[in-house]
């Protein structure tokens, strides 16, 4: 089955700096890659996604890059704000099954 | 106004007992899922249903049984509860088509003592 890895368990940045969260996946059949944000004690909220027919997608301060050859994708957050602090989960989807990474705790320090 | 309702929010159960976690969605979706989140496995896929039929089961134990009495319901029955079952259980839903955004409920936090 698909295995998604997030190698950074924690990422700490200063407010205003950029943050990059990296993920890898194993199954070349994965074609949809969503990202979710989870604030402390709360549920998961969708933030951005990318499909395998493109290699870049931007939405305001968020950009997702996809390298299908390397089976790697990443979330870039520019001009970070304290409210960006949360756990971010990357995921890969095959046939409506979504497999999540273990999450990266992003801490934005004022 | 939550569109995916999970009940109860918190649940404490005794080892060996049986509990049912309730999930209802009002998004008009035909695919529903259960995920489990614990310290050991941050976010683990359990089941997927499409049009009330089981599509995928990634849970090794038969103690976990999803039940879909209506197309917008997917409850989770857990029997012979063990302390290791302690986790937050998230229900989710989406459109059936590949690449549809998945929406999550607020979760049921289960503690087995």
mmCIF file with all atom_site columns, C-alpha atoms in Angstrom:
data_model
loop_
_atom_site.group_PDB
_atom_site.id
_atom_site.type_symbol
_atom_site.label_atom_id
_atom_site.label_alt_id
_atom_site.label_comp_id
_atom_site.label_asym_id
_atom_site.label_entity_id
_atom_site.label_seq_id
_atom_site.pdbx_PDB_ins_code
_atom_site.Cartn_x
_atom_site.Cartn_y
_atom_site.Cartn_z
_atom_site.occupancy
_atom_site.B_iso_or_equiv
_atom_site.pdbx_formal_charge
_atom_site.auth_seq_id
_atom_site.auth_comp_id
_atom_site.auth_asym_id
_atom_site.auth_atom_id
_atom_site.pdbx_PDB_model_num
ATOM 1   C CA . UNK A 1 1   ? 0.000   0.000  0.000   1.00 0.00 ? 1   UNK A CA 1
ATOM 2   C CA . UNK A 1 2   ? 0.887   3.681  -0.167  1.00 0.00 ? 2   UNK A CA 1
ATOM 3   C CA . UNK A 1 3   ? 3.247   5.064  2.459   1.00 0.00 ? 3   UNK A CA 1
ATOM 4   C CA . UNK A 1 4   ? 3.540   8.797  3.000   1.00 0.00 ? 4   UNK A CA 1
ATOM 5   C CA . UNK A 1 5   ? 6.422   10.164 5.010   1.00 0.00 ? 5   UNK A CA 1
ATOM 6   C CA . UNK A 1 6   ? 6.926   13.539 6.608   1.00 0.00 ? 6   UNK A CA 1
ATOM 7   C CA . UNK A 1 7   ? 10.475  13.676 7.856   1.00 0.00 ? 7   UNK A CA 1
ATOM 8   C CA . UNK A 1 8   ? 10.133  16.795 9.955   1.00 0.00 ? 8   UNK A CA 1
ATOM 9   C CA . UNK A 1 9   ? 8.187   16.187 13.144  1.00 0.00 ? 9   UNK A CA 1
ATOM 10  C CA . UNK A 1 10  ? 8.648   19.811 14.208  1.00 0.00 ? 10  UNK A CA 1
ATOM 11  C CA . UNK A 1 11  ? 9.462   23.000 12.324  1.00 0.00 ? 11  UNK A CA 1
ATOM 12  C CA . UNK A 1 12  ? 10.041  26.295 14.088  1.00 0.00 ? 12  UNK A CA 1
ATOM 13  C CA . UNK A 1 13  ? 10.199  29.622 12.247  1.00 0.00 ? 13  UNK A CA 1
ATOM 14  C CA . UNK A 1 14  ? 10.054  33.300 13.115  1.00 0.00 ? 14  UNK A CA 1
ATOM 15  C CA . UNK A 1 15  ? 6.963   35.266 12.217  1.00 0.00 ? 15  UNK A CA 1
ATOM 16  C CA . UNK A 1 16  ? 7.302   36.626 8.713   1.00 0.00 ? 16  UNK A CA 1
ATOM 17  C CA . UNK A 1 17  ? 9.732   33.948 7.585   1.00 0.00 ? 17  UNK A CA 1
ATOM 18  C CA . UNK A 1 18  ? 8.878   31.154 5.130   1.00 0.00 ? 18  UNK A CA 1
ATOM 19  C CA . UNK A 1 19  ? 8.219   27.570 6.143   1.00 0.00 ? 19  UNK A CA 1
ATOM 20  C CA . UNK A 1 20  ? 8.657   24.492 3.984   1.00 0.00 ? 20  UNK A CA 1
ATOM 21  C CA . UNK A 1 21  ? 7.238   21.087 4.871   1.00 0.00 ? 21  UNK A CA 1
ATOM 22  C CA . UNK A 1 22  ? 8.427   18.134 2.814   1.00 0.00 ? 22  UNK A CA 1
ATOM 23  C CA . UNK A 1 23  ? 6.765   14.809 2.119   1.00 0.00 ? 23  UNK A CA 1
ATOM 24  C CA . UNK A 1 24  ? 7.515   11.714 0.099   1.00 0.00 ? 24  UNK A CA 1
ATOM 25  C CA . UNK A 1 25  ? 5.242   8.960  -1.147  1.00 0.00 ? 25  UNK A CA 1
ATOM 26  C CA . UNK A 1 26  ? 5.830   5.476  -2.516  1.00 0.00 ? 26  UNK A CA 1
ATOM 27  C CA . UNK A 1 27  ? 3.013   4.545  -4.892  1.00 0.00 ? 27  UNK A CA 1
ATOM 28  C CA . UNK A 1 28  ? 3.208   5.982  -8.410  1.00 0.00 ? 28  UNK A CA 1
ATOM 29  C CA . UNK A 1 29  ? -0.553  5.425  -8.723  1.00 0.00 ? 29  UNK A CA 1
ATOM 30  C CA . UNK A 1 30  ? -1.197  8.270  -6.269  1.00 0.00 ? 30  UNK A CA 1
ATOM 31  C CA . UNK A 1 31  ? -2.680  11.148 -8.210  1.00 0.00 ? 31  UNK A CA 1
ATOM 32  C CA . UNK A 1 32  ? -4.062  13.555 -5.651  1.00 0.00 ? 32  UNK A CA 1
ATOM 33  C CA . UNK A 1 33  ? -2.155  15.200 -2.828  1.00 0.00 ? 33  UNK A CA 1
ATOM 34  C CA . UNK A 1 34  ? -4.096  17.209 -0.243  1.00 0.00 ? 34  UNK A CA 1
ATOM 35  C CA . UNK A 1 35  ? -2.738  19.044 2.768   1.00 0.00 ? 35  UNK A CA 1
ATOM 36  C CA . UNK A 1 36  ? -4.602  19.390 6.048   1.00 0.00 ? 36  UNK A CA 1
ATOM 37  C CA . UNK A 1 37  ? -4.089  21.585 9.073   1.00 0.00 ? 37  UNK A CA 1
ATOM 38  C CA . UNK A 1 38  ? -4.960  20.555 12.615  1.00 0.00 ? 38  UNK A CA 1
ATOM 39  C CA . UNK A 1 39  ? -4.941  23.072 15.441  1.00 0.00 ? 39  UNK A CA 1
ATOM 40  C CA . UNK A 1 40  ? -4.579  21.849 19.002  1.00 0.00 ? 40  UNK A CA 1
ATOM 41  C CA . UNK A 1 41  ? -7.577  19.822 20.113  1.00 0.00 ? 41  UNK A CA 1
ATOM 42  C CA . UNK A 1 42  ? -9.439  20.367 16.858  1.00 0.00 ? 42  UNK A CA 1
ATOM 43  C CA . UNK A 1 43  ? -10.296 18.448 13.727  1.00 0.00 ? 43  UNK A CA 1
ATOM 44  C CA . UNK A 1 44  ? -8.527  18.504 10.384  1.00 0.00 ? 44  UNK A CA 1
ATOM 45  C CA . UNK A 1 45  ? -9.157  21.288 7.902   1.00 0.00 ? 45  UNK A CA 1
ATOM 46  C CA . UNK A 1 46  ? -8.256  21.194 4.250   1.00 0.00 ? 46  UNK A CA 1
ATOM 47  C CA . UNK A 1 47  ? -5.741  23.856 3.236   1.00 0.00 ? 47  UNK A CA 1
ATOM 48  C CA . UNK A 1 48  ? -4.625  23.156 -0.326  1.00 0.00 ? 48  UNK A CA 1
ATOM 49  C CA . UNK A 1 49  ? -4.212  20.293 -2.751  1.00 0.00 ? 49  UNK A CA 1
ATOM 50  C CA . UNK A 1 50  ? -2.425  19.424 -5.982  1.00 0.00 ? 50  UNK A CA 1
ATOM 51  C CA . UNK A 1 51  ? -3.215  16.904 -8.667  1.00 0.00 ? 51  UNK A CA 1
ATOM 52  C CA . UNK A 1 52  ? -0.636  14.884 -10.525 1.00 0.00 ? 52  UNK A CA 1
ATOM 53  C CA . UNK A 1 53  ? -1.258  16.647 -13.838 1.00 0.00 ? 53  UNK A CA 1
ATOM 54  C CA . UNK A 1 54  ? 0.469   19.809 -12.539 1.00 0.00 ? 54  UNK A CA 1
ATOM 55  C CA . UNK A 1 55  ? 3.679   20.410 -10.642 1.00 0.00 ? 55  UNK A CA 1
ATOM 56  C CA . UNK A 1 56  ? 2.818   23.634 -8.842  1.00 0.00 ? 56  UNK A CA 1
ATOM 57  C CA . UNK A 1 57  ? -0.218  25.231 -7.305  1.00 0.00 ? 57  UNK A CA 1
ATOM 58  C CA . UNK A 1 58  ? -0.464  28.494 -5.390  1.00 0.00 ? 58  UNK A CA 1
ATOM 59  C CA . UNK A 1 59  ? -3.196  29.877 -3.169  1.00 0.00 ? 59  UNK A CA 1
ATOM 60  C CA . UNK A 1 60  ? -2.373  33.161 -1.475  1.00 0.00 ? 60  UNK A CA 1
ATOM 61  C CA . UNK A 1 61  ? 0.535   32.487 0.910   1.00 0.00 ? 61  UNK A CA 1
ATOM 62  C CA . UNK A 1 62  ? 0.532   28.738 0.227   1.00 0.00 ? 62  UNK A CA 1
ATOM 63  C CA . UNK A 1 63  ? 2.309   26.960 -2.618  1.00 0.00 ? 63  UNK A CA 1
ATOM 64  C CA . UNK A 1 64  ? 2.461   23.224 -3.205  1.00 0.00 ? 64  UNK A CA 1
ATOM 65  C CA . UNK A 1 65  ? 5.165   21.701 -5.387  1.00 0.00 ? 65  UNK A CA 1
ATOM 66  C CA . UNK A 1 66  ? 5.008   18.183 -6.782  1.00 0.00 ? 66  UNK A CA 1
ATOM 67  C CA . UNK A 1 67  ? 7.958   16.232 -8.185  1.00 0.00 ? 67  UNK A CA 1
ATOM 68  C CA . UNK A 1 68  ? 6.483   13.010 -9.539  1.00 0.00 ? 68  UNK A CA 1
ATOM 69  C CA . UNK A 1 69  ? 9.831   11.655 -10.644 1.00 0.00 ? 69  UNK A CA 1
ATOM 70  C CA . UNK A 1 70  ? 11.221  11.873 -7.126  1.00 0.00 ? 70  UNK A CA 1
ATOM 71  C CA . UNK A 1 71  ? 7.828   11.078 -5.546  1.00 0.00 ? 71  UNK A CA 1
ATOM 72  C CA . UNK A 1 72  ? 8.147   14.151 -3.431  1.00 0.00 ? 72  UNK A CA 1
ATOM 73  C CA . UNK A 1 73  ? 5.869   17.074 -2.652  1.00 0.00 ? 73  UNK A CA 1
ATOM 74  C CA . UNK A 1 74  ? 6.113   20.069 -0.401  1.00 0.00 ? 74  UNK A CA 1
ATOM 75  C CA . UNK A 1 75  ? 4.091   22.850 1.167   1.00 0.00 ? 75  UNK A CA 1
ATOM 76  C CA . UNK A 1 76  ? 5.557   26.342 1.195   1.00 0.00 ? 76  UNK A CA 1
ATOM 77  C CA . UNK A 1 77  ? 4.090   28.984 3.473   1.00 0.00 ? 77  UNK A CA 1
ATOM 78  C CA . UNK A 1 78  ? 5.336   32.542 3.009   1.00 0.00 ? 78  UNK A CA 1
ATOM 79  C CA . UNK A 1 79  ? 5.061   35.450 5.459   1.00 0.00 ? 79  UNK A CA 1
ATOM 80  C CA . UNK A 1 80  ? 4.162   33.109 8.302   1.00 0.00 ? 80  UNK A CA 1
ATOM 81  C CA . UNK A 1 81  ? 1.839   34.327 11.041  1.00 0.00 ? 81  UNK A CA 1
ATOM 82  C CA . UNK A 1 82  ? 1.260   33.000 14.572  1.00 0.00 ? 82  UNK A CA 1
ATOM 83  C CA . UNK A 1 83  ? -2.122  31.633 13.464  1.00 0.00 ? 83  UNK A CA 1
ATOM 84  C CA . UNK A 1 84  ? -0.288  29.359 11.018  1.00 0.00 ? 84  UNK A CA 1
ATOM 85  C CA . UNK A 1 85  ? 0.940   27.388 14.042  1.00 0.00 ? 85  UNK A CA 1
ATOM 86  C CA . UNK A 1 86  ? -0.605  23.919 13.854  1.00 0.00 ? 86  UNK A CA 1
ATOM 87  C CA . UNK A 1 87  ? 0.131   20.370 12.789  1.00 0.00 ? 87  UNK A CA 1
ATOM 88  C CA . UNK A 1 88  ? 0.203   20.023 9.018   1.00 0.00 ? 88  UNK A CA 1
ATOM 89  C CA . UNK A 1 89  ? -0.530  16.655 7.438   1.00 0.00 ? 89  UNK A CA 1
ATOM 90  C CA . UNK A 1 90  ? 0.379   15.823 3.896   1.00 0.00 ? 90  UNK A CA 1
ATOM 91  C CA . UNK A 1 91  ? -1.477  13.030 2.163   1.00 0.00 ? 91  UNK A CA 1
ATOM 92  C CA . UNK A 1 92  ? -1.582  10.977 -1.011  1.00 0.00 ? 92  UNK A CA 1
ATOM 93  C CA . UNK A 1 93  ? -4.736  9.557  -2.489  1.00 0.00 ? 93  UNK A CA 1
ATOM 94  C CA . UNK A 1 94  ? -5.438  6.463  -4.545  1.00 0.00 ? 94  UNK A CA 1
ATOM 95  C CA . UNK A 1 95  ? -9.052  5.625  -5.461  1.00 0.00 ? 95  UNK A CA 1
ATOM 96  C CA . UNK A 1 96  ? -10.521 7.842  -2.755  1.00 0.00 ? 96  UNK A CA 1
ATOM 97  C CA . UNK A 1 97  ? -8.323  6.287  -0.094  1.00 0.00 ? 97  UNK A CA 1
ATOM 98  C CA . UNK A 1 98  ? -6.226  8.974  1.536   1.00 0.00 ? 98  UNK A CA 1
ATOM 99  C CA . UNK A 1 99  ? -2.996  8.054  3.268   1.00 0.00 ? 99  UNK A CA 1
ATOM 100 C CA . UNK A 1 100 ? -1.566  10.602 5.643   1.00 0.00 ? 100 UNK A CA 1
ATOM 101 C CA . UNK A 1 101 ? 1.934   11.383 6.789   1.00 0.00 ? 101 UNK A CA 1
ATOM 102 C CA . UNK A 1 102 ? 2.645   11.571 10.498  1.00 0.00 ? 102 UNK A CA 1
ATOM 103 C CA . UNK A 1 103 ? 2.301   15.349 10.604  1.00 0.00 ? 103 UNK A CA 1
ATOM 104 C CA . UNK A 1 104 ? 4.667   18.283 11.087  1.00 0.00 ? 104 UNK A CA 1
ATOM 105 C CA . UNK A 1 105 ? 4.163   20.584 14.046  1.00 0.00 ? 105 UNK A CA 1
ATOM 106 C CA . UNK A 1 106 ? 4.748   24.107 12.740  1.00 0.00 ? 106 UNK A CA 1
ATOM 107 C CA . UNK A 1 107 ? 5.566   26.673 15.406  1.00 0.00 ? 107 UNK A CA 1
ATOM 108 C CA . UNK A 1 108 ? 5.607   30.323 14.360  1.00 0.00 ? 108 UNK A CA 1
ATOM 109 C CA . UNK A 1 109 ? 7.369   32.416 16.966  1.00 0.00 ? 109 UNK A CA 1
ATOM 110 C CA . UNK A 1 110 ? 6.490   36.120 17.265  1.00 0.00 ? 110 UNK A CA 1
ATOM 111 C CA . UNK B 2 1   ? -22.736 24.928 11.827  1.00 0.00 ? 1   UNK B CA 1
ATOM 112 C CA . UNK B 2 2   ? -21.099 21.505 11.587  1.00 0.00 ? 2   UNK B CA 1
ATOM 113 C CA . UNK B 2 3   ? -21.969 19.518 8.497   1.00 0.00 ? 3   UNK B CA 1
ATOM 114 C CA . UNK B 2 4   ? -20.485 16.291 9.840   1.00 0.00 ? 4   UNK B CA 1
ATOM 115 C CA . UNK B 2 5   ? -21.871 15.413 13.244  1.00 0.00 ? 5   UNK B CA 1
ATOM 116 C CA . UNK B 2 6   ? -20.096 12.936 15.459  1.00 0.00 ? 6   UNK B CA 1
ATOM 117 C CA . UNK B 2 7   ? -21.535 11.743 18.741  1.00 0.00 ? 7   UNK B CA 1
ATOM 118 C CA . UNK B 2 8   ? -20.514 11.591 21.466  1.00 0.00 ? 8   UNK B CA 1
ATOM 119 C CA . UNK B 2 9   ? -17.665 14.064 21.628  1.00 0.00 ? 9   UNK B CA 1
ATOM 120 C CA . UNK B 2 10  ? -16.049 12.214 24.541  1.00 0.00 ? 10  UNK B CA 1
ATOM 121 C CA . UNK B 2 11  ? -16.549 8.599  25.569  1.00 0.00 ? 11  UNK B CA 1
ATOM 122 C CA . UNK B 2 12  ? -15.113 6.580  28.442  1.00 0.00 ? 12  UNK B CA 1
ATOM 123 C CA . UNK B 2 13  ? -15.559 2.828  28.254  1.00 0.00 ? 13  UNK B CA 1
ATOM 124 C CA . UNK B 2 14  ? -14.602 -0.149 30.367  1.00 0.00 ? 14  UNK B CA 1
ATOM 125 C CA . UNK B 2 15  ? -12.286 -2.814 28.941  1.00 0.00 ? 15  UNK B CA 1
ATOM 126 C CA . UNK B 2 16  ? -14.313 -5.574 27.335  1.00 0.00 ? 16  UNK B CA 1
ATOM 127 C CA . UNK B 2 17  ? -17.400 -3.462 26.709  1.00 0.00 ? 17  UNK B CA 1
ATOM 128 C CA . UNK B 2 18  ? -18.946 -2.445 23.397  1.00 0.00 ? 18  UNK B CA 1
ATOM 129 C CA . UNK B 2 19  ? -19.585 1.069  22.088  1.00 0.00 ? 19  UNK B CA 1
ATOM 130 C CA . UNK B 2 20  ? -21.033 2.665  18.976  1.00 0.00 ? 20  UNK B CA 1
ATOM 131 C CA . UNK B 2 21  ? -19.658 5.888  17.566  1.00 0.00 ? 21  UNK B CA 1
ATOM 132 C CA . UNK B 2 22  ? -22.203 7.879  15.589  1.00 0.00 ? 22  UNK B CA 1
ATOM 133 C CA . UNK B 2 23  ? -21.533 9.825  12.400  1.00 0.00 ? 23  UNK B CA 1
ATOM 134 C CA . UNK B 2 24  ? -23.965 11.750 10.209  1.00 0.00 ? 24  UNK B CA 1
ATOM 135 C CA . UNK B 2 25  ? -23.060 14.040 7.337   1.00 0.00 ? 25  UNK B CA 1
ATOM 136 C CA . UNK B 2 26  ? -25.201 16.695 5.700   1.00 0.00 ? 26  UNK B CA 1
ATOM 137 C CA . UNK B 2 27  ? -22.948 17.523 2.766   1.00 0.00 ? 27  UNK B CA 1
ATOM 138 C CA . UNK B 2 28  ? -24.734 15.316 0.266   1.00 0.00 ? 28  UNK B CA 1
ATOM 139 C CA . UNK B 2 29  ? -21.664 13.098 -0.060  1.00 0.00 ? 29  UNK B CA 1
ATOM 140 C CA . UNK B 2 30  ? -21.785 9.465  -1.084  1.00 0.00 ? 30  UNK B CA 1
ATOM 141 C CA . UNK B 2 31  ? -18.410 8.430  0.279   1.00 0.00 ? 31  UNK B CA 1
ATOM 142 C CA . UNK B 2 32  ? -17.748 8.194  3.996   1.00 0.00 ? 32  UNK B CA 1
ATOM 143 C CA . UNK B 2 33  ? -14.701 7.168  5.989   1.00 0.00 ? 33  UNK B CA 1
ATOM 144 C CA . UNK B 2 34  ? -13.386 6.434  9.442   1.00 0.00 ? 34  UNK B CA 1
ATOM 145 C CA . UNK B 2 35  ? -9.915  7.464  10.598  1.00 0.00 ? 35  UNK B CA 1
ATOM 146 C CA . UNK B 2 36  ? -8.237  6.953  13.943  1.00 0.00 ? 36  UNK B CA 1
ATOM 147 C CA . UNK B 2 37  ? -5.734  9.275  15.562  1.00 0.00 ? 37  UNK B CA 1
ATOM 148 C CA . UNK B 2 38  ? -3.570  8.238  18.497  1.00 0.00 ? 38  UNK B CA 1
ATOM 149 C CA . UNK B 2 39  ? -0.112  8.945  19.834  1.00 0.00 ? 39  UNK B CA 1
ATOM 150 C CA . UNK B 2 40  ? 1.140   5.714  18.225  1.00 0.00 ? 40  UNK B CA 1
ATOM 151 C CA . UNK B 2 41  ? -0.283  6.345  14.746  1.00 0.00 ? 41  UNK B CA 1
ATOM 152 C CA . UNK B 2 42  ? -1.033  9.978  14.076  1.00 0.00 ? 42  UNK B CA 1
ATOM 153 C CA . UNK B 2 43  ? -3.725  9.475  11.440  1.00 0.00 ? 43  UNK B CA 1
ATOM 154 C CA . UNK B 2 44  ? -4.703  5.992  10.389  1.00 0.00 ? 44  UNK B CA 1
ATOM 155 C CA . UNK B 2 45  ? -7.188  5.121  7.651   1.00 0.00 ? 45  UNK B CA 1
ATOM 156 C CA . UNK B 2 46  ? -9.710  2.501  8.831   1.00 0.00 ? 46  UNK B CA 1
ATOM 157 C CA . UNK B 2 47  ? -12.641 2.146  6.404   1.00 0.00 ? 47  UNK B CA 1
ATOM 158 C CA . UNK B 2 48  ? -14.159 3.687  3.338   1.00 0.00 ? 48  UNK B CA 1
ATOM 159 C CA . UNK B 2 49  ? -17.761 3.353  2.173   1.00 0.00 ? 49  UNK B CA 1
ATOM 160 C CA . UNK B 2 50  ? -19.224 4.362  -1.145  1.00 0.00 ? 50  UNK B CA 1
ATOM 161 C CA . UNK B 2 51  ? -23.000 4.436  -1.664  1.00 0.00 ? 51  UNK B CA 1
ATOM 162 C CA . UNK B 2 52  ? -23.364 2.562  1.630   1.00 0.00 ? 52  UNK B CA 1
ATOM 163 C CA . UNK B 2 53  ? -21.114 -0.268 0.517   1.00 0.00 ? 53  UNK B CA 1
ATOM 164 C CA . UNK B 2 54  ? -17.783 -1.149 2.087   1.00 0.00 ? 54  UNK B CA 1
ATOM 165 C CA . UNK B 2 55  ? -15.022 -0.296 -0.374  1.00 0.00 ? 55  UNK B CA 1
ATOM 166 C CA . UNK B 2 56  ? -11.913 -0.629 1.722   1.00 0.00 ? 56  UNK B CA 1
ATOM 167 C CA . UNK B 2 57  ? -11.036 -2.048 5.108   1.00 0.00 ? 57  UNK B CA 1
ATOM 168 C CA . UNK B 2 58  ? -7.577  -1.351 6.489   1.00 0.00 ? 58  UNK B CA 1
ATOM 169 C CA . UNK B 2 59  ? -8.411  -2.453 10.021  1.00 0.00 ? 59  UNK B CA 1
ATOM 170 C CA . UNK B 2 60  ? -7.038  -5.848 10.921  1.00 0.00 ? 60  UNK B CA 1
ATOM 171 C CA . UNK B 2 61  ? -9.430  -6.492 13.768  1.00 0.00 ? 61  UNK B CA 1
ATOM 172 C CA . UNK B 2 62  ? -13.019 -7.650 13.242  1.00 0.00 ? 62  UNK B CA 1
ATOM 173 C CA . UNK B 2 63  ? -13.876 -5.905 16.521  1.00 0.00 ? 63  UNK B CA 1
ATOM 174 C CA . UNK B 2 64  ? -14.380 -2.786 14.439  1.00 0.00 ? 64  UNK B CA 1
ATOM 175 C CA . UNK B 2 65  ? -17.562 -2.891 12.374  1.00 0.00 ? 65  UNK B CA 1
ATOM 176 C CA . UNK B 2 66  ? -18.926 0.062  10.421  1.00 0.00 ? 66  UNK B CA 1
ATOM 177 C CA . UNK B 2 67  ? -22.692 0.276  10.028  1.00 0.00 ? 67  UNK B CA 1
ATOM 178 C CA . UNK B 2 68  ? -24.514 2.329  7.411   1.00 0.00 ? 68  UNK B CA 1
ATOM 179 C CA . UNK B 2 69  ? -28.252 2.445  8.095   1.00 0.00 ? 69  UNK B CA 1
ATOM 180 C CA . UNK B 2 70  ? -28.822 5.503  5.873   1.00 0.00 ? 70  UNK B CA 1
ATOM 181 C CA . UNK B 2 71  ? -26.786 6.952  3.052   1.00 0.00 ? 71  UNK B CA 1
ATOM 182 C CA . UNK B 2 72  ? -25.594 9.869  5.168   1.00 0.00 ? 72  UNK B CA 1
ATOM 183 C CA . UNK B 2 73  ? -24.802 7.742  8.222   1.00 0.00 ? 73  UNK B CA 1
ATOM 184 C CA . UNK B 2 74  ? -21.723 5.684  8.970   1.00 0.00 ? 74  UNK B CA 1
ATOM 185 C CA . UNK B 2 75  ? -21.535 4.506  12.558  1.00 0.00 ? 75  UNK B CA 1
ATOM 186 C CA . UNK B 2 76  ? -18.637 2.533  14.003  1.00 0.00 ? 76  UNK B CA 1
ATOM 187 C CA . UNK B 2 77  ? -19.295 -0.342 16.382  1.00 0.00 ? 77  UNK B CA 1
ATOM 188 C CA . UNK B 2 78  ? -16.357 -1.437 18.501  1.00 0.00 ? 78  UNK B CA 1
ATOM 189 C CA . UNK B 2 79  ? -16.644 -4.636 20.544  1.00 0.00 ? 79  UNK B CA 1
ATOM 190 C CA . UNK B 2 80  ? -14.460 -6.147 23.268  1.00 0.00 ? 80  UNK B CA 1
ATOM 191 C CA . UNK B 2 81  ? -12.793 -2.794 23.858  1.00 0.00 ? 81  UNK B CA 1
ATOM 192 C CA . UNK B 2 82  ? -9.134  -2.688 24.866  1.00 0.00 ? 82  UNK B CA 1
ATOM 193 C CA . UNK B 2 83  ? -7.089  0.151  26.351  1.00 0.00 ? 83  UNK B CA 1
ATOM 194 C CA . UNK B 2 84  ? -5.119  0.225  23.073  1.00 0.00 ? 84  UNK B CA 1
ATOM 195 C CA . UNK B 2 85  ? -8.325  1.302  21.308  1.00 0.00 ? 85  UNK B CA 1
ATOM 196 C CA . UNK B 2 86  ? -8.088  4.641  23.105  1.00 0.00 ? 86  UNK B CA 1
ATOM 197 C CA . UNK B 2 87  ? -7.846  7.282  20.402  1.00 0.00 ? 87  UNK B CA 1
ATOM 198 C CA . UNK B 2 88  ? -9.778  10.008 18.653  1.00 0.00 ? 88  UNK B CA 1
ATOM 199 C CA . UNK B 2 89  ? -11.951 8.590  15.910  1.00 0.00 ? 89  UNK B CA 1
ATOM 200 C CA . UNK B 2 90  ? -12.684 10.895 12.993  1.00 0.00 ? 90  UNK B CA 1
ATOM 201 C CA . UNK B 2 91  ? -15.495 10.401 10.549  1.00 0.00 ? 91  UNK B CA 1
ATOM 202 C CA . UNK B 2 92  ? -15.036 11.985 7.135   1.00 0.00 ? 92  UNK B CA 1
ATOM 203 C CA . UNK B 2 93  ? -16.893 12.270 3.845   1.00 0.00 ? 93  UNK B CA 1
ATOM 204 C CA . UNK B 2 94  ? -16.401 13.305 0.249   1.00 0.00 ? 94  UNK B CA 1
ATOM 205 C CA . UNK B 2 95  ? -17.868 13.046 -3.204  1.00 0.00 ? 95  UNK B CA 1
ATOM 206 C CA . UNK B 2 96  ? -17.182 9.653  -4.703  1.00 0.00 ? 96  UNK B CA 1
ATOM 207 C CA . UNK B 2 97  ? -15.004 10.879 -7.579  1.00 0.00 ? 97  UNK B CA 1
ATOM 208 C CA . UNK B 2 98  ? -11.243 10.592 -7.272  1.00 0.00 ? 98  UNK B CA 1
ATOM 209 C CA . UNK B 2 99  ? -9.528  13.694 -5.960  1.00 0.00 ? 99  UNK B CA 1
ATOM 210 C CA . UNK B 2 100 ? -12.510 15.123 -4.125  1.00 0.00 ? 100 UNK B CA 1
ATOM 211 C CA . UNK B 2 101 ? -11.862 17.123 -0.988  1.00 0.00 ? 101 UNK B CA 1
ATOM 212 C CA . UNK B 2 102 ? -12.428 15.106 2.158   1.00 0.00 ? 102 UNK B CA 1
ATOM 213 C CA . UNK B 2 103 ? -14.203 16.832 5.027   1.00 0.00 ? 103 UNK B CA 1
ATOM 214 C CA . UNK B 2 104 ? -13.657 15.725 8.607   1.00 0.00 ? 104 UNK B CA 1
ATOM 215 C CA . UNK B 2 105 ? -15.934 15.680 11.608  1.00 0.00 ? 105 UNK B CA 1
ATOM 216 C CA . UNK B 2 106 ? -14.779 16.968 14.991  1.00 0.00 ? 106 UNK B CA 1
ATOM 217 C CA . UNK B 2 107 ? -14.027 13.491 16.255  1.00 0.00 ? 107 UNK B CA 1
ATOM 218 C CA . UNK B 2 108 ? -15.007 11.247 19.150  1.00 0.00 ? 108 UNK B CA 1
ATOM 219 C CA . UNK B 2 109 ? -12.357 10.924 21.802  1.00 0.00 ? 109 UNK B CA 1
ATOM 220 C CA . UNK B 2 110 ? -12.528 7.395  23.205  1.00 0.00 ? 110 UNK B CA 1
ATOM 221 C CA . UNK B 2 111 ? -10.767 6.384  26.401  1.00 0.00 ? 111 UNK B CA 1
ATOM 222 C CA . UNK B 2 112 ? -10.825 2.739  27.423  1.00 0.00 ? 112 UNK B CA 1
ATOM 223 C CA . UNK B 2 113 ? -10.057 2.121  31.093  1.00 0.00 ? 113 UNK B CA 1
#
